[in-house]
Amino acid sequence: MLRRLLHHARRRRRYSSAASSSAAGVVPLSTPTFAVFGANTGVGKTLVSAGLSAALLSSPTTSAVDYLKPLQTGYPVDSDARFVFTRAPALLRANPSSPRATRLVASCRTLFPSPAVGADPAHSESQEAVVRCGEEGAEETKVLACRTVYAWREPVSPHLAAEREGMAVTDKEVRDSVGQWLLEGVVEQGEVWKLLETAGGVASPGPSGTLQCDLYRPFRLPAILVGDGRLGGISSTLSAYETLLLRGYDVGAVILEDRALSNDKFLLSYLGKRVCVLVLPQIPQDPSDDLTDWFSESSLAFGLLRNALQSFHSKRIQRLSSMQRKSKELLWWPFTQHDLVPVESVTVIDSRCGENFSAYKIKESTMMLVPQFDACASWWTQGPDSSLQIELARDMGYAAARYGHVMFPENVHEPALRCAELLLGGVGKGWASRVYYSDNGSTAIEIALKMAFRKFCDDHGIQMDNAKSIRNIQLKVLALNGSYHGDTLGAMEAQAPSAYTSFLQQPWYSGRGLFLDPPTVYVKNDTCNLSLPKLMNPDELSSGDSCLSSLAEVFCNTRDTSSAADVYLSYISQKLSEFSLSNNSEHIAALIIEPGKKSASDLLGCLPDIACYAKLMTGGIVPLAATLATEEIFDSFKSDSKLTALLHGHSYTAHAMGCCAAVKAIQWYQDPSINSNLDFEHMRLKELWDGALVQQLSSLPNVERVVSIGTVCVIELKAQGSDAGYASLYARSLIEQLRKDDDIYVRPLGNVIYLMCGPCTARDSCTRQLSKLHRRLCGFN
Amino acid sequence: MLRRLLHHARRRRRYSSAASSSAAGVVPLSTPTFAVFGANTGVGKTLVSAGLSAALLSSPTTSAVDYLKPLQTGYPVDSDARFVFTRAPALLRANPSSPRATRLVASCRTLFPSPAVGADPAHSESQEAVVRCGEEGAEETKVLACRTVYAWREPVSPHLAAEREGMAVTDKEVRDSVGQWLLEGVVEQGEVWKLLETAGGVASPGPSGTLQCDLYRPFRLPAILVGDGRLGGISSTLSAYETLLLRGYDVGAVILEDRALSNDKFLLSYLGKRVCVLVLPQIPQDPSDDLTDWFSESSLAFGLLRNALQSFHSKRIQRLSSMQRKSKELLWWPFTQHDLVPVESVTVIDSRCGENFSAYKIKESTMMLVPQFDACASWWTQGPDSSLQIELARDMGYAAARYGHVMFPENVHEPALRCAELLLGGVGKGWASRVYYSDNGSTAIEIALKMAFRKFCDDHGIQMDNAKSIRNIQLKVLALNGSYHGDTLGAMEAQAPSAYTSFLQQPWYSGRGLFLDPPTVYVKNDTCNLSLPKLMNPDELSSGDSCLSSLAEVFCNTRDTSSAADVYLSYISQKLSEFSLSNNSEHIAALIIEPGKKSASDLLGCLPDIACYAKLMTGGIVPLAATLATEEIFDSFKSDSKLTALLHGHSYTAHAMGCCAAVKAIQWYQDPSINSNLDFEHMRLKELWDGALVQQLSSLPNVERVVSIGTVCVIELKAQGSDAGYASLYARSLIEQLRKDDDIYVRPLGNVIYLMCGPCTARDSCTRQLSKLHRRLCGFN
C-alpha cells in the first residue's frame, strides 16, 4: 500500500511539448510557488520551510507540498530537505489546529550528490514514510515531497564546494532542474504548494558563481525573505530586501526570529506598507533540542505566513487574469485598431529577463507564465541580455538616488558629460563636436531640422531680420521615400506622403521635402538581388555614383550581405548627409558596434554634419535621444543675443537616468570581453542570422524576398492587392501561431514578418527563432 | 608644551557665513573625507579605521587624521574613537615604512554621552597624548583627533538605546555635528584626512530610526565598505554594496577579513571592474591579543587601501574641476546662448538630495560641494523630497530589473495599467476613459491635436477619403497668447508667434490658431489686481462670462489669491476645452493634489475632452507623458481598418520605469499622511508662499508685480525697453548673487524671477528662500 501510494505521489505529469521546449522560465500559476531567500546565513530558512510546510499541510485546501533544495552543501550532515521531511510531519502532528484525520505520504530524495558524497552512498537520501495525524475518521491523503538536487560535502558556498569537490554544475542545469520541478503536477485533487529554498543569503554564489538572486531570476518566483533577528539584522534584512528588488523580485513576506532586539518592530514600521512582516519566537540554541516546543509556539506565526502568502498569490492571479480586460477598457495603444485586437490576444507581460518576456498565458487550461522571445526587440530598443539588465537596474537605482533629475541648461553632471564624451569619441568621432540631448528620435530629428535650416540660411546669406525676404523662402529637405523619422509634425514633414501622413492622421502635414526612391537589396530564391529605382539608370552607375557601383559590385560578386548592407547604408547616409541631415536612430546598433573603424562615414569617405541617435542607445531602458553636430553647425547659432540660440528643450533634457543607462550600454556593446557577438578583429557585429536558413527562407514559394542585416531579418510574403502593404492583415494567422505555439513575440507589419534581436543575443538563439519561422512558413497557406 | 600643541591642534577654523548657513551638506573637497560603512556588524569597521588612520599618518604628505564616530552604543565599554586613539599610534610606531621622525599629537573626546553614561562621568572620554615614532632627527608634528559625538550605554542599535536611555537625537542634530566637523580645518600645513565611522551595517537605524545610509546622505561622502569574510559574507557584502548604490553613494574601496573562504577573491572577480577589493589577514579571536602582530601583517593592505582612496579622491577632484571646461566644449545646452555663459558660471551638479542640488563651488579659494535650493524645480519636474527620492530610486531599480522596457501596442504590463487607473481615477475622474502614453509634453500635445482634429472632422462630417474636399479645409486651434505647448512643430503651430517661433527658430512655423489674450491676476503694492485684455469689455463680464465674473468677484473681494487662481485657471481651461484641447502638463501639481474634489473641471462645471499630463507626473525622475481622452474621442478612431487608428507612437511608449515612477509619485503627493502640505480637510495644497512676504515683495519700488500660486512665486521686475522680455539680461546680476551667495539656484527669464518648489517642500523652506530674495531685491539697483 505504501509503495503504491508513493508511486502514485511520484507519478507526475509533465506539461507537454511547447511549454517544456522552453522550460527555463515557464511557471505554472495554478500552483502557488515561492522561493525562500535568506537575509544572511544562519537565519533559519529551513526552519521556516519546515514550519510553513506544516502550516500549509494543516490547511484543508492543501493536498501537497513540494519542497526543493536545488543546492545543498555540508551534505549529508546537513540536509535541509531531510530536515523538512522529518520536522514538517512532526509539527503537523503537534499542530492543534489541524484536527482532520490525515495520512501524510512523505518522501525525501537527493538527485545528484557530488563524488565526495557519493563515496559514502549510505548517506544519499531516498527515504519514504507515511505519517498519520489528526482525529480519528475518514483519512485524507496528503503528500510532502522533499528533494535535494545537487549536494556537496563541504559546508561552504556551492561555488567553492564545486571547485574543491569536482562536481561543476552549470546555471542551465540548475535552472532546468527547477523548470522541470515547476512543471510537475501531482495527480491528487486539491492545491499543491511549492517551496524552493535557496542557499545562503540572497546574493550568495551558486556553483557557477552566479548569485542566488540571479540564478533563479528567469522564474521570478515571489520571495519569502527570512530576515535576521540578531544585532545588525535590520541592516542585513533591508539590504537583502533591496537586492531582491534590484533583481525585480516581489517579496511576499518577511519573517524573522525574535532576538529581543525588536528588529521585527522596526522592519514592520519601515516596510509595513510594502510587505507583510512576521516574527518567530527565539530559536533554541541547544542542538539537542528537537524544536517541538518551538514549533508549537511558532504555529501561529506560520499560520499567518501561510495566510499572507495565500492572499499574495490570490491577488497576483486575480490581477494577472484581469489585465487583458482592463487594458482593453482603459488603454489606448499606439498604431493599433482596438477592435482588431480580441481581448484574449492581448499579451500580459509579467516581466522581462534579457531577450525574453514572461507572458501570462493559458495553455492546456492552465494559467502560466511563459517566456517569449522578443522578436521585435520591443521596437528596436531591446539591447540587454540578462546580465546587462541587472547592471542597468543597479545603475538606474544609483542614478535616481544620486541625481533624480537635475536641470540641464548652463549645468553639467557626470552622466550627461560622460555620455557626450562616449558619443563624440564613438559614432561622432572625426566629425561631431557637440551633443544636443532630447527625449526621443522624433524630437532629435526636429532639433536636427532646426540646426540644418539655420546652417543653410547662414551659408546662403538669408537675412533673418528681413521679414520680406524670408516670406518667400520655402525650405525643404531631401529624404528617402519610405523613410520614417518620427511622429511629431516636424519629423513627419520630412517624410514622403504615406499612411502615416494622411489628412486622417495629420491634417497639418504638407510634406516639405524632395523624396528619393532608394535601391533595394534582398535575397530571393537563394540569390542576392539589387533592385534599382525606376528613375535610376543602371548604365550610369559605374561612372556616376561610386556608392551604388560598389554596392552592385560587393553584392553581386560576393553575396556578402553584410558588406553590401554597409554600402547600402552608406548610400542612404550620403544622400541624406548631402542635406546635412541623417536619422540614424534606427541604425544605432550598427553604428555603435563599429567604433571609429567601419562607421558609415568611414565607408562613404564623407562625413555628416548632423546625426540623431536614440532607441537602443540607453540599452532599452528609458527614452533618451542625442543630436550630434559639427562645430560649424553649432557656430551658426552663436551671437550675443539669446534669441539666436537654439530655443528647443524638454523638461527632462539630458536626464541623469537616461545618460547613465546610455553610458553603460554603449560601453557594454563595444566591449568584446562582454559582447561575444563582436568580431574582435574587425570590431564589428558578426552575422547573427544563419546564412543557410536565410537562403532556404528566400526559396519558399510564399516568400517574396528576404533581407537580413545586423540584428534584423525581414521576410516579405508574396501578397496581392489589399493583402500587401501596411494595413494588410495577411500575416495575422502566422503571427498568432508564432506567438501562441512557438513562443516568439512577433509584431505584424502588413505582409512583412521581421525578427529582431539585440546586439548581445546569442547566435544560437537567433537560429532557433529563424528555424521556427521557417517551419511555420512551410505550412503557411 | 603638550598643552600648547594640543591647543594648536584644536584651534580650528570654521568656513565663514554663507557656507555655514546651510551647513548640512557642505563638503569641503580639499580634505579627503570618507565614510566607513559595514556590510554587517562585527566585520571590523573600527580595525579598518585604526589601520587606515595609521597608514595615512605614515604618509609624508598627511599632516592630520580626523576621526569621527557620530553614534556609539555600548559606551564606555566600547568606544571606537578610543580604539583608534590608542591603536593607530601603536601601529604607526610599529610600521616599518614610516621611518621619519614624527611627534603625533593625539586626542580622544566624547561630546554627548547619554544620561545613563553621564552618571559615570569618569568614563566619558577626554584624553590627550603625544607619541613619538620613527627615526631620530627633526621631528614632524602630526595630529590624530578622535571624537565620539553621541554615546549610549546599551550595546544595541542607537534607536533602541535612545528609546531606552532617554537621549533622543534628531537627524538634524546628527547632521549638524557632521556638518561642523567637515567644515573644521586644522591650521597645520599638509593634507588632512577625515574618516567618519558609521554604526552597525549600512542600513542600521540611527537614533531617530533613519538608516545610516540615509542619515549621512546629504553629504554623500565616498564610502569605504568593510565587507564580511565569514560564511555568507559574499551575500551581505554585495547586498550592502547595492544598498549604498541605491542611496547614490560611490564606493571607493571594499576591504574585508580573510576567513579562509576566499570571499575576497569572489568579490574581486564580481566587483573588480567597479571597485577596488582588498583583503586583511584573519583577526585574532583571542580578546587578550593586542593585535600588534595583526596590524603589522595588515600594514601592506592598509597601505594599498590608502593608495586606492588617494587615487579615488584625486580622480574625483580632477574630474569635478574639469567639468566646467569640458561641458563648455562638448555640450549644447537648450535655450542657451553659449557665449553668454562664462565657463566659471557653469553649475557642476554633483548630486541631488530632495530639493537641493549639491553643486561644486570654489568659496574662499576652497573647493567644496554646496547644497543649493533648486528654485526652478528643474523646469517644473522637481517633486520628490529626500524620502520620496529614496523610494523612487528603489522603484527604478526594481522596474528596470523586472521589465527593462517592454513594448506596448496590444500589450499590457502592471505599471502602465496601474498608472492609467490612477490617472483616470484622479485627474480624469468623471470624464476621461482612455490613456495614451508618450514621452513628453510636446508629444502629448501633438497626440492631443491629432485626437481633436479627428473628432472635429468626425463631428462635422468631413469626408476624409475625398481628397478634393479635404484640400480646402484649414484646421486651426483656439489657444492663449503667451502660452507654450512644447517645442516640436505640431505643438508650436498651436502657439501664437513669439521668440520661439520666429523664422530663425523654426522656418516651418505658420501659427495655425486663433490666439486669445488672457486676463492676468497679480499683486502690486500690497493690492490684488485683475488686468483684463484690451479687447475684453469689463461691462459684459457679469452677464457674458461667468468664469471671469467669478474671477473678479473672488479676487477683488476676498483677495484670496489661491481661489482666484483656481478661477483663473478654470477660465483658461474652459476656453481651451471648448476646442477640445487643454495642455495641463504644467499644472499637473495643482490638479493632482485635488483628486476628484476641486479640479479645474469641477470649478468650471464643464469637462475637457482631452488633457495632457507630463513633467512632475513621474516625480521628477524620467520623461513620460499621458494624453487623456473621453470615450467619444477614442470612438472617432474606430473602424475595421488599421489606417484609421491613431498612428502615433514612440519606441518607449508607456515604458515601465516612467509608469512605475508615476504610480509612486501620484500616490505620494495625494497621501496626506506623507505630504504635510496637503490641507487634509479640503484635499488641496496649502498656500506655500508666505502671504506677508509676498505683499512686501509686491511693494518694493523695483517690482512691477507678483503672482504666487501653488508651488510657484513669480516676481516681475520693473524694466523698460530691451531690459524687458525674454531676451533681457536685466536680472542677471541678481540671479548670480542668489546662486553664488544665497545658494538658491534660480534661472533667468528676462526681467522675471521665479521661485518654484515641489509639492512636498516644507513651507519653512519656501519662506527661507523668499526672505533671501526679498533681501536681495531691497539692494537691487
Tab-separated table of N, CA, C and O in Angstrom, chain B residues 17 87-88 135 178 212 319 324 349 384 420 491 589 672 674 714 717 744:
chain	number	residue	atom	x	y	z
B	17	SER	N	30.374	82.528	7.125
B	17	SER	CA	28.976	82.898	6.855
B	17	SER	C	28.200	82.037	5.866
B	17	SER	O	27.542	81.073	6.239
B	87	ARG	N	45.138	52.629	19.231
B	87	ARG	CA	45.778	51.678	18.340
B	87	ARG	C	46.515	52.312	17.163
B	87	ARG	O	47.553	51.813	16.745
B	88	ALA	N	45.947	53.367	16.627
B	88	ALA	CA	46.613	53.953	15.463
B	88	ALA	C	48.048	54.388	15.782
B	88	ALA	O	48.968	54.081	15.008
B	135	GLU	N	62.558	57.432	13.009
B	135	GLU	CA	63.982	57.610	13.290
B	135	GLU	C	64.243	58.862	14.123
B	135	GLU	O	63.379	59.713	14.303
B	178	VAL	N	27.984	66.531	12.073
B	178	VAL	CA	28.863	66.098	10.983
B	178	VAL	C	29.239	67.290	10.103
B	178	VAL	O	30.395	67.455	9.703
B	212	GLN	N	21.459	54.444	8.558
B	212	GLN	CA	22.782	55.045	8.414
B	212	GLN	C	22.984	55.632	7.015
B	212	GLN	O	23.422	56.772	6.859
B	319	ARG	N	38.191	65.335	-11.922
B	319	ARG	CA	37.021	65.311	-12.780
B	319	ARG	C	36.126	66.512	-12.491
B	319	ARG	O	35.716	67.226	-13.404
B	324	GLN	N	33.494	71.980	-15.774
B	324	GLN	CA	33.016	73.245	-16.349
B	324	GLN	C	33.591	73.430	-17.751
B	324	GLN	O	32.860	73.704	-18.705
B	349	ILE	N	26.822	69.965	-11.148
B	349	ILE	CA	25.925	69.348	-10.166
B	349	ILE	C	26.439	67.951	-9.831
B	349	ILE	O	26.473	67.073	-10.681
B	384	PRO	N	10.168	65.305	-5.699
B	384	PRO	CA	10.493	64.489	-4.531
B	384	PRO	C	11.226	65.254	-3.435
B	384	PRO	O	12.102	66.056	-3.717
B	420	ALA	N	-2.488	54.146	-15.495
B	420	ALA	CA	-3.721	54.550	-16.180
B	420	ALA	C	-4.888	54.580	-15.197
B	420	ALA	O	-5.698	55.508	-15.200
B	491	ALA	N	3.261	71.118	-31.820
B	491	ALA	CA	2.931	71.851	-30.599
B	491	ALA	C	3.137	73.346	-30.816
B	491	ALA	O	2.384	74.173	-30.289
B	589	ALA	N	0.671	69.569	-10.864
B	589	ALA	CA	0.673	69.568	-9.402
B	589	ALA	C	-0.660	70.063	-8.887
B	589	ALA	O	-1.285	69.443	-8.037
B	672	PRO	N	-2.096	62.345	2.442
B	672	PRO	CA	-1.885	63.366	3.464
B	672	PRO	C	-1.057	62.851	4.646
B	672	PRO	O	-0.506	63.658	5.407
B	674	ILE	N	1.686	61.445	4.267
B	674	ILE	CA	3.077	61.641	3.840
B	674	ILE	C	3.334	63.096	3.501
B	674	ILE	O	4.319	63.680	3.918
B	714	VAL	N	6.176	84.222	-8.699
B	714	VAL	CA	6.789	84.930	-9.822
B	714	VAL	C	6.893	86.408	-9.493
B	714	VAL	O	5.920	87.016	-9.038
B	717	LEU	N	10.148	92.209	-12.486
B	717	LEU	CA	10.866	93.431	-12.144
B	717	LEU	C	10.465	94.558	-13.103
B	717	LEU	O	10.184	94.301	-14.282
B	744	ILE	N	20.727	79.707	-3.718
B	744	ILE	CA	19.432	79.401	-4.352
B	744	ILE	C	19.689	79.295	-5.843
B	744	ILE	O	20.202	80.232	-6.458
